[in-house]
Amino acid sequence: MRHGRLALGSALGAGALAVSALVLAPAAGAVEPQEATIGFDCGSFGSGSATLKATQNGTAATIEVSTSAITAPIDVGAGAVSSELTLTKNGSGTTTFTGNSNPAIPAGSPVSTGPLNGTVAAGDSLEGKSLKVVVFGITANCNATSAQSPGPFKF
């Protein structure tokens, strides 16, 4: 009987610790908004809007980018795009999200890239500023032509 109470007490204690850990763990989707749009001018590659989708897990964050400002001239295989998204951080500094991940992109389709990885802190406010996309050694540099809508990402 004594062993039964000890086992029950241990199980209850472990359960309470597990619940406490869940309550204190940072939310995976704490960023708001989770999706925003912005205009980009990519020089001779074109101009258009981009959709940015952000997620957060603690201090790690990712942003996926899909933009009509750049279209694939030929089929682009998965993982062939290297990208760097620079964002204004808290209104004065900048931070960069980078990555070389993308889905397969058929010829003539808008370029999608990401997830691009970066680091954030609680309270960070990030707004798209520029995008660099490298495909088959060809670099497209894009600059924001509009404010991010509905507003900056808040972490």
XYZ file of N, CA and C in Angstrom:
465
model
N 0.816 -1.194 0.000
C 0.000 0.000 0.000
C 0.859 1.256 0.000
N 1.941 1.224 0.752
C 2.816 2.378 0.839
C 3.442 2.691 -0.515
N 3.841 1.661 -1.268
C 4.429 1.861 -2.587
C 3.415 2.459 -3.555
N 2.155 2.118 -3.428
C 1.100 2.641 -4.286
C 0.931 4.138 -4.105
N 0.969 4.601 -2.841
C 0.844 6.034 -2.577
C 2.061 6.798 -3.090
N 3.231 6.210 -2.938
C 4.449 6.844 -3.409
C 4.424 6.973 -4.934
N 3.988 5.937 -5.620
C 3.895 5.968 -7.079
C 2.864 6.994 -7.525
N 1.718 7.046 -6.847
C 0.687 8.022 -7.188
C 1.198 9.441 -6.955
N 1.885 9.672 -5.867
C 2.448 10.993 -5.570
C 3.477 11.398 -6.607
N 4.319 10.473 -7.028
C 5.327 10.754 -8.057
C 4.666 11.084 -9.395
N 3.647 10.331 -9.752
C 2.936 10.570 -11.012
C 2.266 11.935 -11.008
N 1.643 12.309 -9.892
C 0.993 13.621 -9.791
C 2.021 14.741 -9.862
N 3.156 14.559 -9.218
C 4.223 15.565 -9.253
C 4.761 15.749 -10.669
N 4.977 14.649 -11.378
C 5.474 14.723 -12.756
C 4.454 15.399 -13.658
N 3.186 15.106 -13.448
C 2.123 15.729 -14.240
C 2.077 17.228 -14.011
N 2.226 17.652 -12.766
C 2.216 19.077 -12.443
C 3.410 19.783 -13.095
N 4.565 19.148 -13.087
C 5.741 19.737 -13.742
C 5.529 19.865 -15.250
N 4.933 18.855 -15.854
C 4.678 18.893 -17.298
C 3.727 20.027 -17.650
N 2.668 20.200 -16.866
C 1.712 21.282 -17.111
C 2.396 22.633 -16.930
N 3.239 22.779 -15.915
C 3.961 24.030 -15.695
C 4.855 24.360 -16.878
N 5.542 23.360 -17.410
C 6.421 23.578 -18.554
C 5.626 24.046 -19.770
N 4.462 23.493 -19.993
C 3.628 23.901 -21.121
C 3.156 25.338 -20.966
N 2.811 25.724 -19.757
C 2.327 27.078 -19.510
C 3.445 28.088 -19.737
N 4.683 27.749 -19.355
C 5.797 28.680 -19.470
C 6.464 28.662 -20.846
N 6.194 27.673 -21.661
C 6.815 27.578 -22.983
C 6.303 28.689 -23.894
N 7.211 29.284 -24.719
C 6.756 30.338 -25.629
C 5.837 29.771 -26.704
N 4.885 30.565 -27.095
C 3.937 30.138 -28.127
C 4.629 30.084 -29.479
N 4.331 29.065 -30.256
C 4.963 28.902 -31.561
C 4.479 29.957 -32.550
N 3.263 30.422 -32.430
C 2.717 31.389 -33.379
C 2.521 32.753 -32.763
N 3.452 33.216 -31.927
C 3.275 34.460 -31.193
C 3.412 35.705 -32.060
N 3.897 35.591 -33.272
C 4.074 36.754 -34.133
C 2.726 37.222 -34.683
N 2.561 38.542 -34.752
C 1.357 39.145 -35.325
C 1.758 40.313 -36.203
N 1.228 40.472 -37.374
C 0.394 39.508 -38.073
C 1.246 38.331 -38.536
N 0.627 37.249 -38.878
C 1.373 36.100 -39.371
C 1.626 36.205 -40.872
N 0.875 37.047 -41.550
C 1.036 37.247 -42.990
C 0.907 38.725 -43.325
N 1.781 39.199 -44.215
C 1.735 40.600 -44.627
C 2.111 40.692 -46.108
N 1.775 41.814 -46.729
C 2.162 42.063 -48.119
C 3.007 43.321 -48.179
N 3.832 43.392 -49.225
C 4.715 44.537 -49.429
C 5.036 44.615 -50.917
N 5.287 45.806 -51.426
C 5.680 45.967 -52.821
C 7.191 45.973 -52.952
N 7.705 45.358 -54.033
C 9.137 45.340 -54.302
C 9.409 45.776 -55.733
N 10.492 46.529 -55.925
C 11.007 46.860 -57.250
C 12.334 46.129 -57.389
N 12.406 45.243 -58.381
C 13.594 44.413 -58.585
C 14.345 44.813 -59.846
N 14.277 46.095 -60.207
C 15.003 46.593 -61.376
C 14.548 45.914 -62.646
N 15.497 45.439 -63.437
C 15.179 44.833 -64.730
C 14.439 43.498 -64.603
N 14.393 42.934 -63.380
C 13.670 41.678 -63.162
C 12.175 41.908 -62.983
N 11.778 43.148 -62.705
C 10.365 43.466 -62.574
C 10.021 44.071 -61.223
N 8.756 44.289 -61.037
C 8.260 44.815 -59.767
C 6.896 44.194 -59.508
N 6.502 44.211 -58.264
C 5.216 43.636 -57.898
C 5.118 43.455 -56.407
N 4.078 42.781 -56.003
C 3.859 42.587 -54.572
C 4.484 41.280 -54.101
N 4.684 41.208 -52.806
C 5.215 39.995 -52.180
C 4.371 39.684 -50.956
N 4.186 38.413 -50.702
C 3.525 37.956 -49.488
C 4.597 37.392 -48.574
N 4.602 37.858 -47.327
C 5.544 37.387 -46.319
C 4.752 36.648 -45.248
N 5.166 35.411 -44.929
C 4.502 34.628 -43.890
C 5.518 34.331 -42.797
N 5.229 34.789 -41.582
C 6.173 34.653 -40.475
C 5.678 33.669 -39.428
N 6.616 32.940 -38.845
C 6.338 32.071 -37.703
C 7.446 32.275 -36.687
N 7.141 31.944 -35.448
C 8.099 32.125 -34.364
C 8.056 30.932 -33.430
N 9.245 30.534 -32.952
C 9.366 29.514 -31.927
C 10.462 29.967 -30.985
N 10.076 30.646 -29.900
C 11.063 31.211 -28.984
C 11.781 32.360 -29.663
N 13.129 32.292 -29.705
C 13.905 33.350 -30.362
C 14.158 33.047 -31.833
N 13.778 31.860 -32.291
C 13.938 31.495 -33.703
C 12.683 31.897 -34.466
N 12.886 32.481 -35.635
C 11.757 32.875 -36.474
C 12.071 32.516 -37.919
N 11.011 32.300 -38.698
C 11.166 32.050 -40.124
C 10.184 32.919 -40.890
N 10.583 33.275 -42.098
C 9.709 34.033 -42.996
C 9.761 33.367 -44.364
N 8.596 33.096 -44.930
C 8.492 32.585 -46.295
C 8.072 33.743 -47.189
N 8.657 33.808 -48.388
C 8.403 34.908 -49.317
C 7.905 34.352 -50.647
N 6.839 34.940 -51.146
C 6.360 34.646 -52.493
C 6.136 35.993 -53.164
N 6.790 36.211 -54.320
C 6.680 37.519 -54.951
C 6.456 37.435 -56.453
N 5.565 38.272 -56.934
C 5.323 38.379 -58.369
C 6.320 39.336 -59.014
N 7.186 39.966 -58.203
C 8.191 40.888 -58.736
C 9.249 40.148 -59.548
N 9.450 38.861 -59.251
C 10.428 38.048 -59.973
C 9.721 36.779 -60.432
N 9.829 36.478 -61.710
C 9.270 35.228 -62.213
C 10.407 34.356 -62.738
N 10.224 33.069 -62.628
C 11.243 32.117 -63.083
C 11.242 32.051 -64.604
N 12.386 32.318 -65.259
C 12.437 32.249 -66.714
C 12.411 30.804 -67.227
N 12.888 29.884 -66.400
C 12.881 28.452 -66.717
C 12.470 27.704 -65.450
N 12.216 26.417 -65.560
C 11.893 25.621 -64.366
C 13.051 25.690 -63.381
N 12.721 25.931 -62.112
C 13.723 26.005 -61.052
C 13.434 24.880 -60.065
N 14.414 24.036 -59.852
C 14.241 22.913 -58.938
C 14.177 23.336 -57.488
N 13.620 22.481 -56.667
C 13.540 22.733 -55.226
C 14.951 22.913 -54.653
N 15.105 23.887 -53.784
C 16.379 24.135 -53.119
C 17.409 24.876 -53.950
N 17.025 25.431 -55.103
C 17.977 26.108 -55.986
C 18.039 27.618 -55.773
N 17.194 28.166 -54.922
C 17.136 29.610 -54.705
C 17.783 29.954 -53.363
N 18.699 30.907 -53.384
C 19.310 31.422 -52.161
C 18.767 32.836 -51.949
N 18.286 33.125 -50.747
C 17.638 34.415 -50.517
C 18.093 35.062 -49.220
N 17.986 36.392 -49.228
C 18.308 37.193 -48.053
C 17.271 38.313 -47.953
N 16.482 38.294 -46.899
C 15.469 39.319 -46.663
C 15.958 40.217 -45.539
N 16.115 41.506 -45.838
C 16.535 42.470 -44.824
C 15.304 43.228 -44.348
N 15.169 43.321 -43.033
C 14.017 43.992 -42.429
C 14.488 45.096 -41.499
N 13.720 46.187 -41.466
C 13.979 47.236 -40.492
C 13.567 46.695 -39.132
N 14.448 46.854 -38.140
C 14.208 46.311 -36.801
C 13.968 47.456 -35.821
N 12.774 47.468 -35.252
C 12.391 48.451 -34.241
C 12.552 49.894 -34.729
N 12.383 50.104 -36.037
C 12.379 51.448 -36.600
C 13.732 52.050 -36.895
N 14.836 51.432 -36.453
C 16.130 52.068 -36.694
C 17.197 51.112 -37.232
N 17.367 49.968 -36.635
C 18.376 49.017 -37.090
C 17.815 48.088 -38.149
N 18.595 47.077 -38.516
C 18.127 46.071 -39.460
C 18.492 44.680 -38.955
N 17.811 43.700 -39.489
C 18.117 42.298 -39.245
C 17.910 41.554 -40.554
N 18.600 40.444 -40.704
C 18.544 39.700 -41.954
C 18.092 38.267 -41.716
N 17.197 37.803 -42.565
C 16.748 36.413 -42.572
C 17.304 35.789 -43.849
N 17.929 34.622 -43.753
C 18.557 33.993 -44.905
C 18.134 32.536 -45.039
N 18.295 32.016 -46.247
C 18.009 30.610 -46.474
C 18.186 30.234 -47.924
N 18.236 28.939 -48.181
C 18.347 28.454 -49.559
C 17.363 27.308 -49.765
N 16.151 27.560 -49.349
C 15.095 26.574 -49.476
C 13.972 27.166 -50.312
N 13.451 26.369 -51.219
C 12.314 26.794 -52.030
C 11.628 25.566 -52.611
N 10.352 25.697 -52.916
C 9.679 24.604 -53.633
C 10.100 24.656 -55.104
N 9.808 23.630 -55.859
C 10.035 23.669 -57.299
C 9.176 24.789 -57.884
N 9.760 25.571 -58.809
C 9.063 26.708 -59.399
C 8.997 26.505 -60.913
N 7.794 26.336 -61.477
C 7.664 26.176 -62.931
C 8.008 27.479 -63.662
N 8.500 27.369 -64.895
C 8.817 28.542 -65.716
C 7.608 29.471 -65.796
N 7.879 30.781 -65.653
C 6.823 31.782 -65.734
C 6.073 32.021 -64.438
N 6.392 31.269 -63.395
C 5.694 31.407 -62.109
C 6.442 32.364 -61.177
N 5.706 32.980 -60.246
C 6.350 33.842 -59.252
C 7.339 33.045 -58.401
N 8.403 33.711 -57.976
C 9.421 33.068 -57.159
C 8.937 32.966 -55.717
N 9.077 31.774 -55.161
C 8.791 31.527 -53.741
C 10.073 31.047 -53.097
N 10.346 31.537 -51.906
C 11.554 31.146 -51.201
C 11.302 31.097 -49.708
N 11.997 30.204 -49.064
C 11.867 30.091 -47.626
C 11.509 28.682 -47.233
N 11.602 28.406 -45.975
C 11.698 29.404 -44.918
C 13.088 30.032 -44.828
N 13.083 31.348 -44.612
C 14.301 32.097 -44.336
C 14.405 32.201 -42.820
N 15.586 31.942 -42.289
C 15.766 31.857 -40.838
C 16.389 33.116 -40.262
N 15.901 33.495 -39.073
C 16.447 34.636 -38.355
C 16.210 34.494 -36.871
N 16.725 35.463 -36.121
C 16.586 35.466 -34.669
C 15.827 36.721 -34.243
N 14.922 36.559 -33.293
C 14.131 37.679 -32.791
C 14.159 37.696 -31.272
N 13.768 38.826 -30.720
C 13.607 38.968 -29.273
C 12.186 39.447 -29.014
N 11.706 39.173 -27.818
C 10.367 39.625 -27.449
C 10.281 41.139 -27.631
N 9.228 41.587 -28.291
C 9.015 43.011 -28.515
C 9.575 43.527 -29.829
N 10.330 42.697 -30.574
C 10.868 43.148 -31.865
C 9.742 43.490 -32.831
N 9.948 44.547 -33.604
C 9.034 44.963 -34.662
C 9.841 44.970 -35.953
N 9.463 44.108 -36.921
C 10.222 43.952 -38.159
C 9.368 44.261 -39.372
N 9.942 45.065 -40.299
C 9.244 45.416 -41.537
C 10.187 45.248 -42.717
N 9.698 44.586 -43.776
C 10.499 44.315 -44.964
C 11.108 45.571 -45.560
N 12.393 45.458 -45.947
C 13.127 46.589 -46.517
C 13.704 46.226 -47.886
N 14.351 45.057 -47.977
C 14.936 44.643 -49.252
C 15.008 43.123 -49.327
N 15.125 42.633 -50.549
C 15.177 41.196 -50.799
C 16.227 40.941 -51.866
N 17.107 39.987 -51.592
C 18.116 39.555 -52.556
C 17.838 38.093 -52.863
N 17.664 37.791 -54.153
C 17.368 36.429 -54.582
C 18.426 36.011 -55.601
N 19.048 34.858 -55.370
C 20.061 34.335 -56.286
C 19.566 33.002 -56.831
N 19.432 32.935 -58.156
C 19.003 31.712 -58.840
C 20.007 31.425 -59.957
N 20.613 30.259 -59.941
C 21.600 29.859 -60.956
C 22.704 30.901 -61.110
N 23.122 31.526 -60.006
C 24.194 32.509 -60.040
C 23.766 33.894 -60.479
N 22.510 34.078 -60.803
C 21.992 35.393 -61.213
C 21.314 36.025 -60.001
N 21.717 37.265 -59.699
C 21.213 37.945 -58.506
C 20.190 39.015 -58.861
N 19.059 38.977 -58.187
C 18.037 40.024 -58.298
C 17.989 40.750 -56.955
N 18.250 42.058 -56.971
C 18.169 42.881 -55.766
C 16.879 43.687 -55.829
N 16.069 43.559 -54.807
C 14.765 44.211 -54.760
C 14.696 45.160 -53.569
N 14.073 46.301 -53.781
C 13.859 47.268 -52.702
C 12.367 47.474 -52.487
N 11.988 47.618 -51.232
C 10.583 47.835 -50.894
C 10.106 49.147 -51.490
N 8.902 49.118 -52.066
C 8.302 50.321 -52.639
C 7.061 50.753 -51.869
N 6.686 49.965 -50.872
C 5.525 50.315 -50.060
C 5.756 49.819 -48.638
N 4.957 50.341 -47.743
C 5.005 49.866 -46.364
C 4.391 48.466 -46.298
N 4.833 47.700 -45.349
C 4.280 46.362 -45.135
C 2.855 46.504 -44.614
N 1.951 45.736 -45.182
C 0.537 45.825 -44.798
C 0.043 44.474 -44.305
N -0.596 44.358 -43.174
C -1.231 45.425 -42.410
C -0.296 46.156 -41.456
N 0.978 45.837 -41.432
C 1.939 46.513 -40.570
C 3.119 45.606 -40.298
N 4.082 46.099 -39.516
C 5.266 45.292 -39.188
C 4.904 44.030 -38.408
N 5.789 43.028 -38.506
C 5.635 41.833 -37.676
C 6.034 42.200 -36.252
N 5.202 41.837 -35.290
C 5.482 42.074 -33.864
C 5.724 40.740 -33.195
N 6.890 40.578 -32.610
C 7.261 39.327 -31.965
C 7.174 39.430 -30.448
